[in-house]
Amino acid sequence: DAKTTQPPSMDCAEGRAANLPCNHSTISGNEYVYWYRQIHSQGPQYIIHGLKNNETNEMASLIITEDRKSSTLILPHATLRDTAVYYCISASSGGGADGLTFGKGTHLIIQP
Amino acid sequence: KAGVTQTPRYLIKTRGQQVTLSCSPISGHRSVSWYQQTPGQGLQFLFEYFSETQRNKGNFPGRFSGRQFSNSRSEMNVSTLELGDSALYLCASSLDRGASETQYFGPGTRLLVL
């Protein structure tokens, strides 16, 4: 699986859009980009994933650059409950078989 | 649909003992993976089970083992517990195997080894 790089921490004002970047410059063609978040002491929560097209669901949007070397997770209207550690993960065709490789993630703090 | 459930939620053991943790996947999910999370090492993959067979294993000693039953429920066992085994143990299930299959995590079992 490709290694991903994320900033260790970010702040965002409540009500504003939170844009979380992720670099995955060595990603291969069959690797998906997954985003999870973990609120303290809870299990990671799935947010969204994509291969090459931008994706949107009820929680967030995922923007993947055309060369697939980076992506951005967008939380459109951040609330205090969005404070969590956000993990960007690339998963190869083995997917769950090889296990997800979690880095240190980005600690997103939503400020009131 | 109910999510992934793990039991027990909290556990205290002493060094040298063994422990068994249980995971019930989301109904219909056939793949179950286990992860260990510690402050120092972060989230690390332990192993994955599919159709009652271990399909892949992370870099953990043989003291860590698991199994999966015909109803896809899974257990993991840690023998001869060490202080360093204190961690949050997470179970994740997915419908099938493969990169497009999203893994959904349970709340975890927090194990404290004294």
PDB file of C-alpha atoms in Angstrom:
ATOM      1  CA  ASP A   1       0.000   0.000   0.000  1.00  0.00           C
ATOM      2  CA  ALA A   2       1.171   3.507  -0.760  1.00  0.00           C
ATOM      3  CA  LYS A   3       2.311   5.654   2.135  1.00  0.00           C
ATOM      4  CA  THR A   4       0.162   8.683   2.895  1.00  0.00           C
ATOM      5  CA  THR A   5       1.250  11.971   4.442  1.00  0.00           C
ATOM      6  CA  GLN A   6      -1.028  14.251   6.433  1.00  0.00           C
ATOM      7  CA  PRO A   7      -0.467  17.358   8.556  1.00  0.00           C
ATOM      8  CA  PRO A   8      -0.423  16.401  12.245  1.00  0.00           C
ATOM      9  CA  SER A   9      -3.026  18.945  13.259  1.00  0.00           C
ATOM     10  CA  MET A  10      -5.441  21.541  11.915  1.00  0.00           C
ATOM     11  CA  ASP A  11      -7.910  24.032  13.342  1.00  0.00           C
ATOM     12  CA  CYS A  12     -11.201  25.067  11.796  1.00  0.00           C
ATOM     13  CA  ALA A  13     -13.932  27.415  12.978  1.00  0.00           C
ATOM     14  CA  GLU A  14     -17.329  25.950  13.673  1.00  0.00           C
ATOM     15  CA  GLY A  15     -19.664  26.355  10.698  1.00  0.00           C
ATOM     16  CA  ARG A  16     -16.847  26.718   8.205  1.00  0.00           C
ATOM     17  CA  ALA A  17     -15.683  24.095   5.735  1.00  0.00           C
ATOM     18  CA  ALA A  18     -12.821  21.930   6.956  1.00  0.00           C
ATOM     19  CA  ASN A  19     -10.416  20.931   4.215  1.00  0.00           C
ATOM     20  CA  LEU A  20      -8.062  18.105   5.160  1.00  0.00           C
ATOM     21  CA  PRO A  21      -5.223  17.391   2.731  1.00  0.00           C
ATOM     22  CA  CYS A  22      -3.517  14.074   2.101  1.00  0.00           C
ATOM     23  CA  ASN A  23      -0.512  13.299  -0.031  1.00  0.00           C
ATOM     24  CA  HIS A  24      -0.211   9.856  -1.611  1.00  0.00           C
ATOM     25  CA  SER A  25       2.324  10.435  -4.343  1.00  0.00           C
ATOM     26  CA  THR A  26       3.238   6.741  -4.711  1.00  0.00           C
ATOM     27  CA  ILE A  27      -0.314   5.468  -5.041  1.00  0.00           C
ATOM     28  CA  SER A  28      -0.811   2.845  -7.726  1.00  0.00           C
ATOM     29  CA  GLY A  29      -3.678   2.512 -10.148  1.00  0.00           C
ATOM     30  CA  ASN A  30      -5.593  -0.103  -8.204  1.00  0.00           C
ATOM     31  CA  GLU A  31      -5.348   1.595  -4.818  1.00  0.00           C
ATOM     32  CA  TYR A  32      -8.362   3.292  -3.300  1.00  0.00           C
ATOM     33  CA  VAL A  33      -8.179   6.318  -1.026  1.00  0.00           C
ATOM     34  CA  TYR A  34     -10.123   5.844   2.200  1.00  0.00           C
ATOM     35  CA  TRP A  35     -10.881   8.339   4.944  1.00  0.00           C
ATOM     36  CA  TYR A  36     -11.736   7.355   8.485  1.00  0.00           C
ATOM     37  CA  ARG A  37     -12.000   9.381  11.636  1.00  0.00           C
ATOM     38  CA  GLN A  38     -11.593   8.408  15.242  1.00  0.00           C
ATOM     39  CA  ILE A  39     -13.096  10.257  18.142  1.00  0.00           C
ATOM     40  CA  HIS A  40     -11.179   9.672  21.333  1.00  0.00           C
ATOM     41  CA  SER A  41     -11.283   6.046  22.513  1.00  0.00           C
ATOM     42  CA  GLN A  42     -13.900   5.004  19.971  1.00  0.00           C
ATOM     43  CA  GLY A  43     -13.518   2.746  16.950  1.00  0.00           C
ATOM     44  CA  PRO A  44     -12.617   4.425  13.648  1.00  0.00           C
ATOM     45  CA  GLN A  45     -15.624   5.628  11.702  1.00  0.00           C
ATOM     46  CA  TYR A  46     -15.723   5.255   7.933  1.00  0.00           C
ATOM     47  CA  ILE A  47     -16.246   8.548   6.111  1.00  0.00           C
ATOM     48  CA  ILE A  48     -15.749   8.109   2.387  1.00  0.00           C
ATOM     49  CA  HIS A  49     -13.559   6.473  -0.223  1.00  0.00           C
ATOM     50  CA  GLY A  50     -12.728   6.820  -3.894  1.00  0.00           C
ATOM     51  CA  LEU A  51     -10.555   5.525  -6.702  1.00  0.00           C
ATOM     52  CA  LYS A  52     -10.159   8.412  -9.153  1.00  0.00           C
ATOM     53  CA  ASN A  53     -13.430  10.309  -9.323  1.00  0.00           C
ATOM     54  CA  ASN A  54     -14.554  12.852  -6.769  1.00  0.00           C
ATOM     55  CA  GLU A  55     -17.064  11.453  -4.330  1.00  0.00           C
ATOM     56  CA  THR A  56     -19.711  12.951  -2.059  1.00  0.00           C
ATOM     57  CA  ASN A  57     -21.909  11.470   0.622  1.00  0.00           C
ATOM     58  CA  GLU A  58     -23.923  12.773   3.530  1.00  0.00           C
ATOM     59  CA  MET A  59     -20.824  13.260   5.652  1.00  0.00           C
ATOM     60  CA  ALA A  60     -18.200  14.692   3.343  1.00  0.00           C
ATOM     61  CA  SER A  61     -16.745  15.201  -0.102  1.00  0.00           C
ATOM     62  CA  LEU A  62     -13.559  13.665  -1.418  1.00  0.00           C
ATOM     63  CA  ILE A  63     -11.596  15.496  -4.076  1.00  0.00           C
ATOM     64  CA  ILE A  64      -8.863  13.454  -5.778  1.00  0.00           C
ATOM     65  CA  THR A  65      -6.406  15.209  -8.075  1.00  0.00           C
ATOM     66  CA  GLU A  66      -6.242  14.049 -11.666  1.00  0.00           C
ATOM     67  CA  ASP A  67      -2.805  12.490 -11.167  1.00  0.00           C
ATOM     68  CA  ARG A  68      -4.114  10.825  -7.972  1.00  0.00           C
ATOM     69  CA  LYS A  69      -1.070  11.947  -6.014  1.00  0.00           C
ATOM     70  CA  SER A  70      -3.132  13.844  -3.459  1.00  0.00           C
ATOM     71  CA  SER A  71      -6.651  14.254  -2.180  1.00  0.00           C
ATOM     72  CA  THR A  72      -8.697  16.530   0.066  1.00  0.00           C
ATOM     73  CA  LEU A  73     -11.456  15.595   2.434  1.00  0.00           C
ATOM     74  CA  ILE A  74     -14.017  18.352   2.818  1.00  0.00           C
ATOM     75  CA  LEU A  75     -16.410  18.610   5.745  1.00  0.00           C
ATOM     76  CA  PRO A  76     -18.751  21.298   4.431  1.00  0.00           C
ATOM     77  CA  HIS A  77     -20.060  22.755   7.699  1.00  0.00           C
ATOM     78  CA  ALA A  78     -17.869  21.641  10.570  1.00  0.00           C
ATOM     79  CA  THR A  79     -19.398  21.220  14.016  1.00  0.00           C
ATOM     80  CA  LEU A  80     -17.749  20.668  17.382  1.00  0.00           C
ATOM     81  CA  ARG A  81     -18.579  16.954  17.050  1.00  0.00           C
ATOM     82  CA  ASP A  82     -16.261  16.765  14.056  1.00  0.00           C
ATOM     83  CA  THR A  83     -13.255  17.186  16.343  1.00  0.00           C
ATOM     84  CA  ALA A  84     -11.359  13.924  15.839  1.00  0.00           C
ATOM     85  CA  VAL A  85      -8.273  12.331  14.317  1.00  0.00           C
ATOM     86  CA  TYR A  86      -8.760  11.901  10.572  1.00  0.00           C
ATOM     87  CA  TYR A  87      -6.904   9.137   8.759  1.00  0.00           C
ATOM     88  CA  CYS A  88      -6.223   9.044   5.047  1.00  0.00           C
ATOM     89  CA  ILE A  89      -5.413   5.503   3.892  1.00  0.00           C
ATOM     90  CA  SER A  90      -4.601   3.918   0.581  1.00  0.00           C
ATOM     91  CA  ALA A  91      -5.776   0.339   0.152  1.00  0.00           C
ATOM     92  CA  SER A  92      -4.372  -1.938  -2.518  1.00  0.00           C
ATOM     93  CA  SER A  93      -6.329  -4.540  -4.412  1.00  0.00           C
ATOM     94  CA  GLY A  94      -5.820  -6.809  -1.422  1.00  0.00           C
ATOM     95  CA  GLY A  95      -7.896  -4.296   0.486  1.00  0.00           C
ATOM     96  CA  GLY A  96      -9.044  -5.731   3.762  1.00  0.00           C
ATOM     97  CA  ALA A  97      -6.992  -8.829   3.110  1.00  0.00           C
ATOM     98  CA  ASP A  98      -3.782  -6.914   3.642  1.00  0.00           C
ATOM     99  CA  GLY A  99      -5.194  -4.789   6.380  1.00  0.00           C
ATOM    100  CA  LEU A 100      -5.549  -1.051   6.387  1.00  0.00           C
ATOM    101  CA  THR A 101      -2.323   0.777   7.174  1.00  0.00           C
ATOM    102  CA  PHE A 102      -3.082   3.690   9.474  1.00  0.00           C
ATOM    103  CA  GLY A 103      -0.609   6.526   9.811  1.00  0.00           C
ATOM    104  CA  LYS A 104      -0.748   9.146  12.546  1.00  0.00           C
ATOM    105  CA  GLY A 105      -3.560  11.078  10.875  1.00  0.00           C
ATOM    106  CA  THR A 106      -4.585  14.712  11.285  1.00  0.00           C
ATOM    107  CA  HIS A 107      -5.991  15.898  14.578  1.00  0.00           C
ATOM    108  CA  LEU A 108      -8.758  18.268  13.512  1.00  0.00           C
ATOM    109  CA  ILE A 109      -9.914  20.669  16.189  1.00  0.00           C
ATOM    110  CA  ILE A 110     -13.124  22.580  15.569  1.00  0.00           C
ATOM    111  CA  GLN A 111     -13.093  25.881  17.411  1.00  0.00           C
ATOM    112  CA  PRO A 112     -16.363  27.425  18.671  1.00  0.00           C
TER     113      PRO A 112
ATOM    114  CA  LYS B   1     -28.803  -2.917  10.690  1.00  0.00           C
ATOM    115  CA  ALA B   2     -26.741  -3.403  13.831  1.00  0.00           C
ATOM    116  CA  GLY B   3     -23.086  -2.441  13.698  1.00  0.00           C
ATOM    117  CA  VAL B   4     -20.036  -4.426  14.670  1.00  0.00           C
ATOM    118  CA  THR B   5     -20.188  -5.480  18.299  1.00  0.00           C
ATOM    119  CA  GLN B   6     -17.293  -6.448  20.522  1.00  0.00           C
ATOM    120  CA  THR B   7     -17.272  -8.056  23.923  1.00  0.00           C
ATOM    121  CA  PRO B   8     -16.178  -7.413  26.517  1.00  0.00           C
ATOM    122  CA  ARG B   9     -15.685  -3.660  26.275  1.00  0.00           C
ATOM    123  CA  TYR B  10     -13.161  -3.524  29.096  1.00  0.00           C
ATOM    124  CA  LEU B  11     -10.891  -6.145  30.566  1.00  0.00           C
ATOM    125  CA  ILE B  12      -8.177  -6.249  33.220  1.00  0.00           C
ATOM    126  CA  LYS B  13      -5.735  -9.144  33.270  1.00  0.00           C
ATOM    127  CA  THR B  14      -2.380  -9.885  34.852  1.00  0.00           C
ATOM    128  CA  ARG B  15       0.860 -10.825  33.167  1.00  0.00           C
ATOM    129  CA  GLY B  16       1.031 -14.436  32.058  1.00  0.00           C
ATOM    130  CA  GLN B  17      -2.713 -14.888  31.757  1.00  0.00           C
ATOM    131  CA  GLN B  18      -4.517 -15.398  28.497  1.00  0.00           C
ATOM    132  CA  VAL B  19      -7.513 -13.537  27.114  1.00  0.00           C
ATOM    133  CA  THR B  20     -10.193 -14.134  24.483  1.00  0.00           C
ATOM    134  CA  LEU B  21     -11.989 -11.279  22.782  1.00  0.00           C
ATOM    135  CA  SER B  22     -15.126 -11.646  20.712  1.00  0.00           C
ATOM    136  CA  CYS B  23     -16.393  -9.844  17.617  1.00  0.00           C
ATOM    137  CA  SER B  24     -19.764 -10.079  15.888  1.00  0.00           C
ATOM    138  CA  PRO B  25     -19.652  -8.568  12.400  1.00  0.00           C
ATOM    139  CA  ILE B  26     -22.424  -6.693  10.670  1.00  0.00           C
ATOM    140  CA  SER B  27     -25.036  -9.148   9.454  1.00  0.00           C
ATOM    141  CA  GLY B  28     -24.050 -10.522   6.053  1.00  0.00           C
ATOM    142  CA  HIS B  29     -20.404  -9.477   6.333  1.00  0.00           C
ATOM    143  CA  ARG B  30     -18.001 -12.315   5.783  1.00  0.00           C
ATOM    144  CA  SER B  31     -14.609 -10.722   6.349  1.00  0.00           C
ATOM    145  CA  VAL B  32     -13.393  -9.855   9.836  1.00  0.00           C
ATOM    146  CA  SER B  33     -10.133  -8.073  10.587  1.00  0.00           C
ATOM    147  CA  TRP B  34      -8.499  -7.341  13.917  1.00  0.00           C
ATOM    148  CA  TYR B  35      -6.346  -4.364  14.839  1.00  0.00           C
ATOM    149  CA  GLN B  36      -4.358  -3.299  17.888  1.00  0.00           C
ATOM    150  CA  GLN B  37      -4.132   0.351  18.865  1.00  0.00           C
ATOM    151  CA  THR B  38      -1.561   1.655  21.339  1.00  0.00           C
ATOM    152  CA  PRO B  39      -0.371   5.217  21.998  1.00  0.00           C
ATOM    153  CA  GLY B  40       3.133   4.345  20.836  1.00  0.00           C
ATOM    154  CA  GLN B  41       2.477   2.253  17.731  1.00  0.00           C
ATOM    155  CA  GLY B  42      -0.892   3.558  16.627  1.00  0.00           C
ATOM    156  CA  LEU B  43      -3.335   1.308  14.792  1.00  0.00           C
ATOM    157  CA  GLN B  44      -1.758  -1.913  13.571  1.00  0.00           C
ATOM    158  CA  PHE B  45      -3.261  -4.778  11.595  1.00  0.00           C
ATOM    159  CA  LEU B  46      -3.293  -8.126  13.384  1.00  0.00           C
ATOM    160  CA  PHE B  47      -5.057 -10.540  11.029  1.00  0.00           C
ATOM    161  CA  GLU B  48      -8.006 -11.064   8.741  1.00  0.00           C
ATOM    162  CA  TYR B  49     -10.439 -13.957   8.533  1.00  0.00           C
ATOM    163  CA  PHE B  50     -12.704 -14.903   5.678  1.00  0.00           C
ATOM    164  CA  SER B  51     -14.726 -18.089   5.327  1.00  0.00           C
ATOM    165  CA  GLU B  52     -13.291 -19.381   8.606  1.00  0.00           C
ATOM    166  CA  THR B  53      -9.734 -19.137   7.287  1.00  0.00           C
ATOM    167  CA  GLN B  54      -7.000 -16.708   8.225  1.00  0.00           C
ATOM    168  CA  ARG B  55      -6.161 -14.924   5.007  1.00  0.00           C
ATOM    169  CA  ASN B  56      -3.455 -12.558   6.155  1.00  0.00           C
ATOM    170  CA  LYS B  57      -1.492 -11.733   9.254  1.00  0.00           C
ATOM    171  CA  GLY B  58       0.325  -8.674  10.471  1.00  0.00           C
ATOM    172  CA  ASN B  59       3.676  -8.581  12.200  1.00  0.00           C
ATOM    173  CA  PHE B  60       2.705  -9.908  15.613  1.00  0.00           C
ATOM    174  CA  PRO B  61       4.085 -12.834  17.626  1.00  0.00           C
ATOM    175  CA  GLY B  62       2.415 -16.217  17.670  1.00  0.00           C
ATOM    176  CA  ARG B  63       0.879 -15.417  21.054  1.00  0.00           C
ATOM    177  CA  PHE B  64      -1.777 -13.602  19.067  1.00  0.00           C
ATOM    178  CA  SER B  65      -4.203 -15.911  17.345  1.00  0.00           C
ATOM    179  CA  GLY B  66      -7.747 -15.932  16.158  1.00  0.00           C
ATOM    180  CA  ARG B  67     -10.493 -17.885  14.562  1.00  0.00           C
ATOM    181  CA  GLN B  68     -13.725 -17.373  12.716  1.00  0.00           C
ATOM    182  CA  PHE B  69     -16.887 -19.393  13.022  1.00  0.00           C
ATOM    183  CA  SER B  70     -19.338 -20.441  10.330  1.00  0.00           C
ATOM    184  CA  ASN B  71     -21.619 -17.517  11.232  1.00  0.00           C
ATOM    185  CA  SER B  72     -18.678 -15.138  10.611  1.00  0.00           C
ATOM    186  CA  ARG B  73     -18.300 -14.276  14.291  1.00  0.00           C
ATOM    187  CA  SER B  74     -14.665 -14.106  15.255  1.00  0.00           C
ATOM    188  CA  GLU B  75     -12.559 -14.429  18.361  1.00  0.00           C
ATOM    189  CA  MET B  76      -8.993 -13.436  19.017  1.00  0.00           C
ATOM    190  CA  ASN B  77      -6.823 -14.899  21.739  1.00  0.00           C
ATOM    191  CA  VAL B  78      -3.692 -13.563  23.351  1.00  0.00           C
ATOM    192  CA  SER B  79      -1.715 -16.012  25.436  1.00  0.00           C
ATOM    193  CA  THR B  80       0.940 -15.309  28.051  1.00  0.00           C
ATOM    194  CA  LEU B  81      -0.029 -11.666  28.348  1.00  0.00           C
ATOM    195  CA  GLU B  82       2.687  -9.036  28.621  1.00  0.00           C
ATOM    196  CA  LEU B  83       2.411  -5.480  29.904  1.00  0.00           C
ATOM    197  CA  GLY B  84       2.876  -4.244  26.340  1.00  0.00           C
ATOM    198  CA  ASP B  85      -0.298  -6.007  25.246  1.00  0.00           C
ATOM    199  CA  SER B  86      -2.315  -3.309  26.992  1.00  0.00           C
ATOM    200  CA  ALA B  87      -4.196  -1.719  24.125  1.00  0.00           C
ATOM    201  CA  LEU B  88      -7.488  -1.063  22.422  1.00  0.00           C
ATOM    202  CA  TYR B  89      -8.331  -4.073  20.264  1.00  0.00           C
ATOM    203  CA  LEU B  90     -10.550  -3.266  17.328  1.00  0.00           C
ATOM    204  CA  CYS B  91     -12.510  -5.532  15.082  1.00  0.00           C
ATOM    205  CA  ALA B  92     -13.670  -4.499  11.620  1.00  0.00           C
ATOM    206  CA  SER B  93     -15.979  -6.273   9.211  1.00  0.00           C
ATOM    207  CA  SER B  94     -16.582  -5.962   5.506  1.00  0.00           C
ATOM    208  CA  LEU B  95     -18.999  -7.584   3.126  1.00  0.00           C
ATOM    209  CA  ASP B  96     -16.282  -9.258   1.133  1.00  0.00           C
ATOM    210  CA  ARG B  97     -12.546  -8.956   0.493  1.00  0.00           C
ATOM    211  CA  GLY B  98     -10.906  -6.406  -1.756  1.00  0.00           C
ATOM    212  CA  ALA B  99      -9.941  -2.763  -1.817  1.00  0.00           C
ATOM    213  CA  SER B 100     -13.436  -1.580  -2.685  1.00  0.00           C
ATOM    214  CA  GLU B 101     -14.937  -3.286   0.343  1.00  0.00           C
ATOM    215  CA  THR B 102     -15.304  -0.800   3.168  1.00  0.00           C
ATOM    216  CA  GLN B 103     -14.307  -1.968   6.615  1.00  0.00           C
ATOM    217  CA  TYR B 104     -16.599  -0.970   9.458  1.00  0.00           C
ATOM    218  CA  PHE B 105     -15.129  -0.896  12.934  1.00  0.00           C
ATOM    219  CA  GLY B 106     -16.575  -1.885  16.254  1.00  0.00           C
ATOM    220  CA  PRO B 107     -16.157   0.128  19.481  1.00  0.00           C
ATOM    221  CA  GLY B 108     -13.187  -1.951  20.592  1.00  0.00           C
ATOM    222  CA  THR B 109     -12.160  -3.866  23.681  1.00  0.00           C
ATOM    223  CA  ARG B 110      -9.822  -2.019  26.005  1.00  0.00           C
ATOM    224  CA  LEU B 111      -7.404  -4.463  27.612  1.00  0.00           C
ATOM    225  CA  LEU B 112      -5.264  -3.507  30.578  1.00  0.00           C
ATOM    226  CA  VAL B 113      -2.514  -5.910  31.607  1.00  0.00           C
ATOM    227  CA  LEU B 114      -1.157  -5.443  35.126  1.00  0.00           C
TER     228      LEU B 114
END
